[in-house]
Amino acid sequence: MNKKISLGLTISLVALACALTFILTSAYNLHHFNQKVSSVENMADTYSRLSELDGLVRENFYTDIDETALSDAILKGYVSGLNDPYSRYMTPQELTASQENDKGVLVGIGVNVLRDESGYILIDSVTTDTPADQSELAAGDMIVAVNGTDVLELGYEQAVDQIRGKEGTSLKLTVRRGGVDKEYELVRRSIEVKTAWGEMLEGKIGYIRISGFKESTVDQFNEALRTLLNDGAKALVFDVRGNHGGLVSSVGSCLDPLLPEGDVAFATYRDGSEEVLIRSDGEELELPMAVLVDQETASAAELFASALRDFEKAKLYGVTTYGKGVMQNTISLNDGGGLTITVATYRTARSACYQGVGLIPDYDVELPEDAPALDDLSHEEDAQLQKALSVLQGGE
């Protein structure tokens, strides 16, 4: 009798468990089904509204429509609806330019340009040992025509686009200097952008400036570091002021020789899962270090600074950083364009994510309001650098 009661009870419990499992599974599936239905309904409503808008535009717009520009704008608008400043749709041309920028090797003539108030292209600076430099173009020159077409006719963006091109191809520019126009013919070539360089300061303190983290930054950084160490550097200052970030992989490669073995940084995804982004090997540089930061130090540059401080390798000098602790991936699309989208937050292994907060420096040092731009600031008048040098040399 007891065995029968026990068996009956067991059967009842199993049945109850199955019923509960069925109910919970059904509720879970129903929830996700409802979510999908809601999403489909929202998309249907969106497409209906877009179709209505498109019909009205085609019926009423006063001239022909540039279908490519319209399509690109729709895709850009879709991604901008995420209200995320770091996510964007890129046209095929923009994707190519972005990929070249990540490499740190650009194809062009070696000029940095600005849009002049006249609408023409103002040369802001010329990179040494480039086609522009060899043709004796200079800052202040105005590009007024590209391949024989006036820049105002082309439009600024289109004209700048035409200055870029394939390596080895020719480019004709009309350049205005002192009110006089002159024709130049240049040949585009690959130009490595300098993003890391070093020098030895007084007291055998090595100084390395890092303006961005590109693929090419790693070799430049390692070369600067190697040279300073070979020259007997007793301490190091890393300057990432004005550095808006770049590739996390490059940050990892630059941190590797400086940090102890172990996990350095993690990404956290929407579902809560984590991934190791940066890991350091057993080599570790044992020297006093400092990092210079400012309000424009962002993203991967903040990760660089945060890691050195969190692993007790360096103190931070300057002002609170930008506060971008989210990571983007770029996905190639079938149309040749690309989607850059924010996929995760990231942090070092020893501190929280700094998204929206930034890094507060250990030594808060502001530059005077009338101080020159960083590139024009001498070491002697650089209060943030001087404070770091003072502390590294035993002062406070």
PDB file of C-alpha atoms in Angstrom, residues 9-275:
ATOM      1  CA  LEU A   9       2.531  10.642  -5.402  1.00  0.00           C
ATOM      2  CA  THR A  10       5.562  10.442  -7.663  1.00  0.00           C
ATOM      3  CA  ILE A  11       3.373  10.324 -10.759  1.00  0.00           C
ATOM      4  CA  SER A  12       1.375  13.310  -9.493  1.00  0.00           C
ATOM      5  CA  LEU A  13       4.530  15.321  -8.804  1.00  0.00           C
ATOM      6  CA  VAL A  14       5.961  14.499 -12.228  1.00  0.00           C
ATOM      7  CA  ALA A  15       2.689  15.487 -13.844  1.00  0.00           C
ATOM      8  CA  LEU A  16       2.638  18.715 -11.870  1.00  0.00           C
ATOM      9  CA  ALA A  17       6.247  19.464 -12.830  1.00  0.00           C
ATOM     10  CA  CYS A  18       5.456  18.831 -16.487  1.00  0.00           C
ATOM     11  CA  ALA A  19       2.417  21.078 -16.277  1.00  0.00           C
ATOM     12  CA  LEU A  20       4.443  23.868 -14.657  1.00  0.00           C
ATOM     13  CA  THR A  21       7.212  23.471 -17.249  1.00  0.00           C
ATOM     14  CA  PHE A  22       4.636  23.632 -20.032  1.00  0.00           C
ATOM     15  CA  ILE A  23       3.018  26.737 -18.523  1.00  0.00           C
ATOM     16  CA  LEU A  24       6.352  28.516 -17.974  1.00  0.00           C
ATOM     17  CA  THR A  25       7.656  27.550 -21.414  1.00  0.00           C
ATOM     18  CA  SER A  26       4.420  28.624 -23.016  1.00  0.00           C
ATOM     19  CA  ALA A  27       4.496  31.918 -21.145  1.00  0.00           C
ATOM     20  CA  TYR A  28       8.144  32.499 -22.206  1.00  0.00           C
ATOM     21  CA  ASN A  29       7.404  31.611 -25.812  1.00  0.00           C
ATOM     22  CA  LEU A  30       4.241  33.712 -25.762  1.00  0.00           C
ATOM     23  CA  HIS A  31       6.190  36.689 -24.400  1.00  0.00           C
ATOM     24  CA  HIS A  32       8.778  36.428 -27.175  1.00  0.00           C
ATOM     25  CA  PHE A  33       6.099  35.710 -29.746  1.00  0.00           C
ATOM     26  CA  ASN A  34       4.264  38.850 -28.653  1.00  0.00           C
ATOM     27  CA  GLN A  35       7.509  40.800 -28.851  1.00  0.00           C
ATOM     28  CA  LYS A  36       8.073  39.583 -32.413  1.00  0.00           C
ATOM     29  CA  VAL A  37       4.480  40.343 -33.389  1.00  0.00           C
ATOM     30  CA  SER A  38       4.826  43.829 -31.905  1.00  0.00           C
ATOM     31  CA  SER A  39       8.093  44.337 -33.796  1.00  0.00           C
ATOM     32  CA  VAL A  40       6.542  43.183 -37.073  1.00  0.00           C
ATOM     33  CA  GLU A  41       3.550  45.461 -36.524  1.00  0.00           C
ATOM     34  CA  ASN A  42       5.852  48.414 -35.805  1.00  0.00           C
ATOM     35  CA  MET A  43       7.914  47.717 -38.930  1.00  0.00           C
ATOM     36  CA  ALA A  44       4.759  47.415 -41.028  1.00  0.00           C
ATOM     37  CA  ASP A  45       3.589  50.761 -39.703  1.00  0.00           C
ATOM     38  CA  THR A  46       7.011  52.297 -40.427  1.00  0.00           C
ATOM     39  CA  TYR A  47       7.064  50.995 -44.010  1.00  0.00           C
ATOM     40  CA  SER A  48       3.490  52.198 -44.530  1.00  0.00           C
ATOM     41  CA  ARG A  49       4.406  55.697 -43.370  1.00  0.00           C
ATOM     42  CA  LEU A  50       7.553  55.692 -45.486  1.00  0.00           C
ATOM     43  CA  SER A  51       5.593  54.539 -48.528  1.00  0.00           C
ATOM     44  CA  GLU A  52       3.074  57.346 -48.045  1.00  0.00           C
ATOM     45  CA  LEU A  53       5.865  59.911 -47.636  1.00  0.00           C
ATOM     46  CA  ASP A  54       7.717  58.586 -50.693  1.00  0.00           C
ATOM     47  CA  GLY A  55       4.590  58.822 -52.821  1.00  0.00           C
ATOM     48  CA  LEU A  56       3.962  62.420 -51.785  1.00  0.00           C
ATOM     49  CA  VAL A  57       7.588  63.401 -52.444  1.00  0.00           C
ATOM     50  CA  ARG A  58       7.579  61.837 -55.911  1.00  0.00           C
ATOM     51  CA  GLU A  59       4.271  63.471 -56.741  1.00  0.00           C
ATOM     52  CA  ASN A  60       5.124  66.959 -55.497  1.00  0.00           C
ATOM     53  CA  PHE A  61       8.913  67.530 -55.539  1.00  0.00           C
ATOM     54  CA  TYR A  62       9.768  70.186 -58.087  1.00  0.00           C
ATOM     55  CA  THR A  63      12.730  68.456 -59.781  1.00  0.00           C
ATOM     56  CA  ASP A  64      14.295  65.049 -60.431  1.00  0.00           C
ATOM     57  CA  ILE A  65      15.299  62.946 -57.424  1.00  0.00           C
ATOM     58  CA  ASP A  66      18.821  61.632 -56.917  1.00  0.00           C
ATOM     59  CA  GLU A  67      17.842  58.038 -56.101  1.00  0.00           C
ATOM     60  CA  THR A  68      21.257  57.060 -54.716  1.00  0.00           C
ATOM     61  CA  ALA A  69      21.391  60.071 -52.400  1.00  0.00           C
ATOM     62  CA  LEU A  70      17.814  59.418 -51.296  1.00  0.00           C
ATOM     63  CA  SER A  71      18.532  55.744 -50.558  1.00  0.00           C
ATOM     64  CA  ASP A  72      21.695  56.605 -48.612  1.00  0.00           C
ATOM     65  CA  ALA A  73      19.805  59.215 -46.590  1.00  0.00           C
ATOM     66  CA  ILE A  74      17.065  56.702 -45.714  1.00  0.00           C
ATOM     67  CA  LEU A  75      19.641  54.211 -44.438  1.00  0.00           C
ATOM     68  CA  LYS A  76      21.506  56.904 -42.508  1.00  0.00           C
ATOM     69  CA  GLY A  77      18.222  58.099 -41.027  1.00  0.00           C
ATOM     70  CA  TYR A  78      17.287  54.590 -39.918  1.00  0.00           C
ATOM     71  CA  VAL A  79      20.504  54.182 -37.924  1.00  0.00           C
ATOM     72  CA  SER A  80      20.319  57.729 -36.541  1.00  0.00           C
ATOM     73  CA  GLY A  81      16.932  56.718 -35.088  1.00  0.00           C
ATOM     74  CA  LEU A  82      18.848  54.606 -32.552  1.00  0.00           C
ATOM     75  CA  ASN A  83      19.841  57.913 -30.910  1.00  0.00           C
ATOM     76  CA  ASP A  84      23.373  56.596 -30.540  1.00  0.00           C
ATOM     77  CA  PRO A  85      26.068  59.080 -31.584  1.00  0.00           C
ATOM     78  CA  TYR A  86      28.498  56.268 -32.417  1.00  0.00           C
ATOM     79  CA  SER A  87      26.299  54.114 -34.697  1.00  0.00           C
ATOM     80  CA  ARG A  88      26.031  55.025 -38.374  1.00  0.00           C
ATOM     81  CA  TYR A  89      25.437  53.743 -41.883  1.00  0.00           C
ATOM     82  CA  MET A  90      28.329  54.343 -44.291  1.00  0.00           C
ATOM     83  CA  THR A  91      28.168  54.488 -48.059  1.00  0.00           C
ATOM     84  CA  PRO A  92      30.724  52.318 -49.918  1.00  0.00           C
ATOM     85  CA  GLN A  93      32.991  55.367 -50.304  1.00  0.00           C
ATOM     86  CA  GLU A  94      32.677  56.234 -46.624  1.00  0.00           C
ATOM     87  CA  LEU A  95      33.397  52.647 -45.599  1.00  0.00           C
ATOM     88  CA  THR A  96      36.554  52.592 -47.712  1.00  0.00           C
ATOM     89  CA  ALA A  97      37.697  55.889 -46.184  1.00  0.00           C
ATOM     90  CA  SER A  98      36.964  54.564 -42.673  1.00  0.00           C
ATOM     91  CA  GLN A  99      38.941  51.373 -43.303  1.00  0.00           C
ATOM     92  CA  GLU A 100      41.886  53.370 -44.633  1.00  0.00           C
ATOM     93  CA  ASN A 101      41.695  55.644 -41.597  1.00  0.00           C
ATOM     94  CA  ASP A 102      41.796  52.630 -39.248  1.00  0.00           C
ATOM     95  CA  LYS A 103      44.929  51.375 -40.975  1.00  0.00           C
ATOM     96  CA  GLY A 104      46.656  54.712 -40.478  1.00  0.00           C
ATOM     97  CA  VAL A 105      47.818  54.569 -44.084  1.00  0.00           C
ATOM     98  CA  LEU A 106      45.973  56.939 -46.402  1.00  0.00           C
ATOM     99  CA  VAL A 107      46.110  57.367 -50.163  1.00  0.00           C
ATOM    100  CA  GLY A 108      46.304  61.006 -51.154  1.00  0.00           C
ATOM    101  CA  ILE A 109      48.607  63.963 -51.607  1.00  0.00           C
ATOM    102  CA  GLY A 110      49.370  64.785 -47.954  1.00  0.00           C
ATOM    103  CA  VAL A 111      47.213  67.795 -47.066  1.00  0.00           C
ATOM    104  CA  ASN A 112      44.890  68.473 -44.153  1.00  0.00           C
ATOM    105  CA  VAL A 113      42.096  70.739 -45.300  1.00  0.00           C
ATOM    106  CA  LEU A 114      39.269  72.897 -43.976  1.00  0.00           C
ATOM    107  CA  ARG A 115      36.211  74.413 -45.583  1.00  0.00           C
ATOM    108  CA  ASP A 116      36.925  78.107 -46.155  1.00  0.00           C
ATOM    109  CA  GLU A 117      34.084  80.588 -45.629  1.00  0.00           C
ATOM    110  CA  SER A 118      34.207  81.191 -49.392  1.00  0.00           C
ATOM    111  CA  GLY A 119      33.317  77.525 -49.989  1.00  0.00           C
ATOM    112  CA  TYR A 120      36.752  76.687 -51.378  1.00  0.00           C
ATOM    113  CA  ILE A 121      39.216  74.203 -49.845  1.00  0.00           C
ATOM    114  CA  LEU A 122      41.729  75.770 -47.479  1.00  0.00           C
ATOM    115  CA  ILE A 123      44.960  73.848 -46.897  1.00  0.00           C
ATOM    116  CA  ASP A 124      45.423  73.811 -43.118  1.00  0.00           C
ATOM    117  CA  SER A 125      48.699  71.875 -43.066  1.00  0.00           C
ATOM    118  CA  VAL A 126      50.979  69.841 -45.319  1.00  0.00           C
ATOM    119  CA  THR A 127      52.567  66.563 -44.237  1.00  0.00           C
ATOM    120  CA  THR A 128      56.306  66.395 -44.847  1.00  0.00           C
ATOM    121  CA  ASP A 129      57.700  64.147 -47.570  1.00  0.00           C
ATOM    122  CA  THR A 130      54.422  63.856 -49.478  1.00  0.00           C
ATOM    123  CA  PRO A 131      53.368  64.832 -53.022  1.00  0.00           C
ATOM    124  CA  ALA A 132      51.925  68.118 -51.710  1.00  0.00           C
ATOM    125  CA  ASP A 133      55.120  68.905 -49.787  1.00  0.00           C
ATOM    126  CA  GLN A 134      57.290  68.079 -52.801  1.00  0.00           C
ATOM    127  CA  SER A 135      55.123  70.351 -54.973  1.00  0.00           C
ATOM    128  CA  GLU A 136      55.676  73.131 -52.415  1.00  0.00           C
ATOM    129  CA  LEU A 137      52.024  73.511 -51.482  1.00  0.00           C
ATOM    130  CA  ALA A 138      51.694  75.258 -48.122  1.00  0.00           C
ATOM    131  CA  ALA A 139      49.270  76.016 -45.311  1.00  0.00           C
ATOM    132  CA  GLY A 140      47.060  78.927 -46.329  1.00  0.00           C
ATOM    133  CA  ASP A 141      46.886  77.922 -49.986  1.00  0.00           C
ATOM    134  CA  MET A 142      43.362  77.680 -51.405  1.00  0.00           C
ATOM    135  CA  ILE A 143      42.305  74.835 -53.715  1.00  0.00           C
ATOM    136  CA  VAL A 144      39.782  76.415 -56.112  1.00  0.00           C
ATOM    137  CA  ALA A 145      39.464  73.687 -58.760  1.00  0.00           C
ATOM    138  CA  VAL A 146      39.944  69.914 -58.918  1.00  0.00           C
ATOM    139  CA  ASN A 147      40.684  68.300 -62.290  1.00  0.00           C
ATOM    140  CA  GLY A 148      39.545  71.461 -64.032  1.00  0.00           C
ATOM    141  CA  THR A 149      36.175  71.813 -62.264  1.00  0.00           C
ATOM    142  CA  ASP A 150      35.538  74.696 -59.864  1.00  0.00           C
ATOM    143  CA  VAL A 151      35.171  73.563 -56.249  1.00  0.00           C
ATOM    144  CA  LEU A 152      32.008  75.653 -55.841  1.00  0.00           C
ATOM    145  CA  GLU A 153      30.476  73.793 -58.765  1.00  0.00           C
ATOM    146  CA  LEU A 154      31.509  70.402 -57.390  1.00  0.00           C
ATOM    147  CA  GLY A 155      30.588  71.175 -53.800  1.00  0.00           C
ATOM    148  CA  TYR A 156      33.101  70.974 -50.951  1.00  0.00           C
ATOM    149  CA  GLU A 157      32.526  67.321 -49.973  1.00  0.00           C
ATOM    150  CA  GLN A 158      32.587  66.097 -53.570  1.00  0.00           C
ATOM    151  CA  ALA A 159      35.747  68.093 -54.300  1.00  0.00           C
ATOM    152  CA  VAL A 160      37.545  66.670 -51.248  1.00  0.00           C
ATOM    153  CA  ASP A 161      36.408  63.203 -52.356  1.00  0.00           C
ATOM    154  CA  GLN A 162      37.982  63.751 -55.766  1.00  0.00           C
ATOM    155  CA  ILE A 163      41.314  64.727 -54.212  1.00  0.00           C
ATOM    156  CA  ARG A 164      41.428  61.245 -52.748  1.00  0.00           C
ATOM    157  CA  GLY A 165      41.807  58.316 -55.117  1.00  0.00           C
ATOM    158  CA  LYS A 166      43.864  55.301 -56.085  1.00  0.00           C
ATOM    159  CA  GLU A 167      47.586  55.115 -55.494  1.00  0.00           C
ATOM    160  CA  GLY A 168      49.605  56.070 -58.548  1.00  0.00           C
ATOM    161  CA  THR A 169      46.854  58.094 -60.243  1.00  0.00           C
ATOM    162  CA  SER A 170      47.284  61.746 -61.261  1.00  0.00           C
ATOM    163  CA  LEU A 171      45.419  64.727 -59.881  1.00  0.00           C
ATOM    164  CA  LYS A 172      45.232  68.279 -61.237  1.00  0.00           C
ATOM    165  CA  LEU A 173      44.656  71.125 -58.805  1.00  0.00           C
ATOM    166  CA  THR A 174      44.206  74.830 -59.279  1.00  0.00           C
ATOM    167  CA  VAL A 175      45.666  76.515 -56.208  1.00  0.00           C
ATOM    168  CA  ARG A 176      45.235  80.177 -55.289  1.00  0.00           C
ATOM    169  CA  ARG A 177      47.981  81.932 -53.345  1.00  0.00           C
ATOM    170  CA  GLY A 178      48.059  85.678 -52.843  1.00  0.00           C
ATOM    171  CA  GLY A 179      45.259  86.124 -55.373  1.00  0.00           C
ATOM    172  CA  VAL A 180      47.170  84.282 -58.099  1.00  0.00           C
ATOM    173  CA  ASP A 181      46.032  80.884 -59.435  1.00  0.00           C
ATOM    174  CA  LYS A 182      48.557  78.207 -60.371  1.00  0.00           C
ATOM    175  CA  GLU A 183      48.075  74.718 -61.819  1.00  0.00           C
ATOM    176  CA  TYR A 184      49.645  71.702 -60.131  1.00  0.00           C
ATOM    177  CA  GLU A 185      49.745  68.076 -61.181  1.00  0.00           C
ATOM    178  CA  LEU A 186      50.369  65.579 -58.410  1.00  0.00           C
ATOM    179  CA  VAL A 187      50.451  61.779 -58.181  1.00  0.00           C
ATOM    180  CA  ARG A 188      48.573  60.186 -55.287  1.00  0.00           C
ATOM    181  CA  ARG A 189      50.451  57.736 -53.089  1.00  0.00           C
ATOM    182  CA  SER A 190      50.146  55.869 -49.803  1.00  0.00           C
ATOM    183  CA  ILE A 191      51.025  58.024 -46.818  1.00  0.00           C
ATOM    184  CA  GLU A 192      51.555  56.618 -43.347  1.00  0.00           C
ATOM    185  CA  VAL A 193      49.938  58.859 -40.764  1.00  0.00           C
ATOM    186  CA  LYS A 194      52.184  59.508 -37.777  1.00  0.00           C
ATOM    187  CA  THR A 195      50.173  58.705 -34.640  1.00  0.00           C
ATOM    188  CA  ALA A 196      52.943  57.833 -32.153  1.00  0.00           C
ATOM    189  CA  TRP A 197      56.359  59.381 -31.685  1.00  0.00           C
ATOM    190  CA  GLY A 198      58.801  59.969 -28.850  1.00  0.00           C
ATOM    191  CA  GLU A 199      61.602  62.139 -27.528  1.00  0.00           C
ATOM    192  CA  MET A 200      63.899  62.188 -24.532  1.00  0.00           C
ATOM    193  CA  LEU A 201      63.285  64.998 -22.073  1.00  0.00           C
ATOM    194  CA  GLU A 202      65.547  66.412 -19.386  1.00  0.00           C
ATOM    195  CA  GLY A 203      66.397  63.983 -16.595  1.00  0.00           C
ATOM    196  CA  LYS A 204      66.228  60.990 -18.924  1.00  0.00           C
ATOM    197  CA  ILE A 205      62.423  60.988 -18.948  1.00  0.00           C
ATOM    198  CA  GLY A 206      61.001  59.529 -22.126  1.00  0.00           C
ATOM    199  CA  TYR A 207      57.978  61.221 -23.685  1.00  0.00           C
ATOM    200  CA  ILE A 208      55.650  59.399 -26.126  1.00  0.00           C
ATOM    201  CA  ARG A 209      52.779  61.243 -27.803  1.00  0.00           C
ATOM    202  CA  ILE A 210      49.920  59.050 -29.112  1.00  0.00           C
ATOM    203  CA  SER A 211      47.374  60.980 -31.204  1.00  0.00           C
ATOM    204  CA  GLY A 212      45.238  57.961 -32.182  1.00  0.00           C
ATOM    205  CA  PHE A 213      45.192  54.169 -32.106  1.00  0.00           C
ATOM    206  CA  LYS A 214      45.442  52.926 -35.713  1.00  0.00           C
ATOM    207  CA  GLU A 215      46.886  49.666 -37.047  1.00  0.00           C
ATOM    208  CA  SER A 216      50.128  51.504 -37.831  1.00  0.00           C
ATOM    209  CA  THR A 217      50.280  53.012 -34.323  1.00  0.00           C
ATOM    210  CA  VAL A 218      51.611  49.790 -32.811  1.00  0.00           C
ATOM    211  CA  ASP A 219      54.864  49.732 -34.806  1.00  0.00           C
ATOM    212  CA  GLN A 220      55.354  53.471 -34.295  1.00  0.00           C
ATOM    213  CA  PHE A 221      54.754  53.148 -30.549  1.00  0.00           C
ATOM    214  CA  ASN A 222      57.091  50.164 -30.173  1.00  0.00           C
ATOM    215  CA  GLU A 223      59.810  51.939 -32.154  1.00  0.00           C
ATOM    216  CA  ALA A 224      59.515  55.059 -29.970  1.00  0.00           C
ATOM    217  CA  LEU A 225      59.506  52.966 -26.779  1.00  0.00           C
ATOM    218  CA  ARG A 226      62.474  50.850 -27.910  1.00  0.00           C
ATOM    219  CA  THR A 227      64.513  53.934 -28.815  1.00  0.00           C
ATOM    220  CA  LEU A 228      63.850  55.644 -25.479  1.00  0.00           C
ATOM    221  CA  LEU A 229      64.708  52.532 -23.480  1.00  0.00           C
ATOM    222  CA  ASN A 230      67.905  52.002 -25.469  1.00  0.00           C
ATOM    223  CA  ASP A 231      68.808  55.624 -24.740  1.00  0.00           C
ATOM    224  CA  GLY A 232      68.464  54.998 -21.003  1.00  0.00           C
ATOM    225  CA  ALA A 233      65.019  56.363 -20.129  1.00  0.00           C
ATOM    226  CA  LYS A 234      64.438  56.301 -16.360  1.00  0.00           C
ATOM    227  CA  ALA A 235      60.710  57.104 -16.539  1.00  0.00           C
ATOM    228  CA  LEU A 236      58.010  57.501 -19.193  1.00  0.00           C
ATOM    229  CA  VAL A 237      55.266  59.992 -19.945  1.00  0.00           C
ATOM    230  CA  PHE A 238      52.479  58.932 -22.318  1.00  0.00           C
ATOM    231  CA  ASP A 239      50.501  61.810 -23.791  1.00  0.00           C
ATOM    232  CA  VAL A 240      46.997  60.852 -24.998  1.00  0.00           C
ATOM    233  CA  ARG A 241      45.492  64.327 -24.849  1.00  0.00           C
ATOM    234  CA  GLY A 242      43.283  65.038 -27.840  1.00  0.00           C
ATOM    235  CA  ASN A 243      43.286  61.308 -28.652  1.00  0.00           C
ATOM    236  CA  HIS A 244      39.745  60.276 -29.624  1.00  0.00           C
ATOM    237  CA  GLY A 245      40.536  56.556 -29.499  1.00  0.00           C
ATOM    238  CA  GLY A 246      40.596  54.020 -32.319  1.00  0.00           C
ATOM    239  CA  LEU A 247      41.213  50.292 -32.412  1.00  0.00           C
ATOM    240  CA  VAL A 248      41.057  48.346 -29.141  1.00  0.00           C
ATOM    241  CA  SER A 249      43.416  45.777 -30.671  1.00  0.00           C
ATOM    242  CA  SER A 250      46.056  48.494 -31.109  1.00  0.00           C
ATOM    243  CA  VAL A 251      45.566  49.661 -27.523  1.00  0.00           C
ATOM    244  CA  GLY A 252      46.138  46.089 -26.374  1.00  0.00           C
ATOM    245  CA  SER A 253      49.346  45.779 -28.362  1.00  0.00           C
ATOM    246  CA  CYS A 254      50.664  49.060 -26.920  1.00  0.00           C
ATOM    247  CA  LEU A 255      49.766  48.061 -23.349  1.00  0.00           C
ATOM    248  CA  ASP A 256      51.189  44.537 -23.612  1.00  0.00           C
ATOM    249  CA  PRO A 257      54.879  45.381 -22.958  1.00  0.00           C
ATOM    250  CA  LEU A 258      53.935  47.683 -20.077  1.00  0.00           C
ATOM    251  CA  LEU A 259      51.606  45.521 -17.967  1.00  0.00           C
ATOM    252  CA  PRO A 260      51.899  42.277 -15.958  1.00  0.00           C
ATOM    253  CA  GLU A 261      50.534  38.997 -17.279  1.00  0.00           C
ATOM    254  CA  GLY A 262      46.769  38.548 -17.196  1.00  0.00           C
ATOM    255  CA  ASP A 263      43.423  39.836 -18.430  1.00  0.00           C
ATOM    256  CA  VAL A 264      43.443  43.600 -18.909  1.00  0.00           C
ATOM    257  CA  ALA A 265      40.042  44.600 -20.334  1.00  0.00           C
ATOM    258  CA  PHE A 266      36.576  43.124 -20.882  1.00  0.00           C
ATOM    259  CA  ALA A 267      33.565  43.864 -23.094  1.00  0.00           C
ATOM    260  CA  THR A 268      30.052  43.350 -21.704  1.00  0.00           C
ATOM    261  CA  TYR A 269      27.288  42.629 -24.226  1.00  0.00           C
ATOM    262  CA  ARG A 270      23.515  43.150 -24.085  1.00  0.00           C
ATOM    263  CA  ASP A 271      22.846  39.645 -22.756  1.00  0.00           C
ATOM    264  CA  GLY A 272      25.320  40.145 -19.916  1.00  0.00           C
ATOM    265  CA  SER A 273      28.027  37.932 -21.383  1.00  0.00           C
ATOM    266  CA  GLU A 274      31.628  39.103 -21.169  1.00  0.00           C
ATOM    267  CA  GLU A 275      34.596  38.763 -23.503  1.00  0.00           C
TER     268      GLU A 275
END
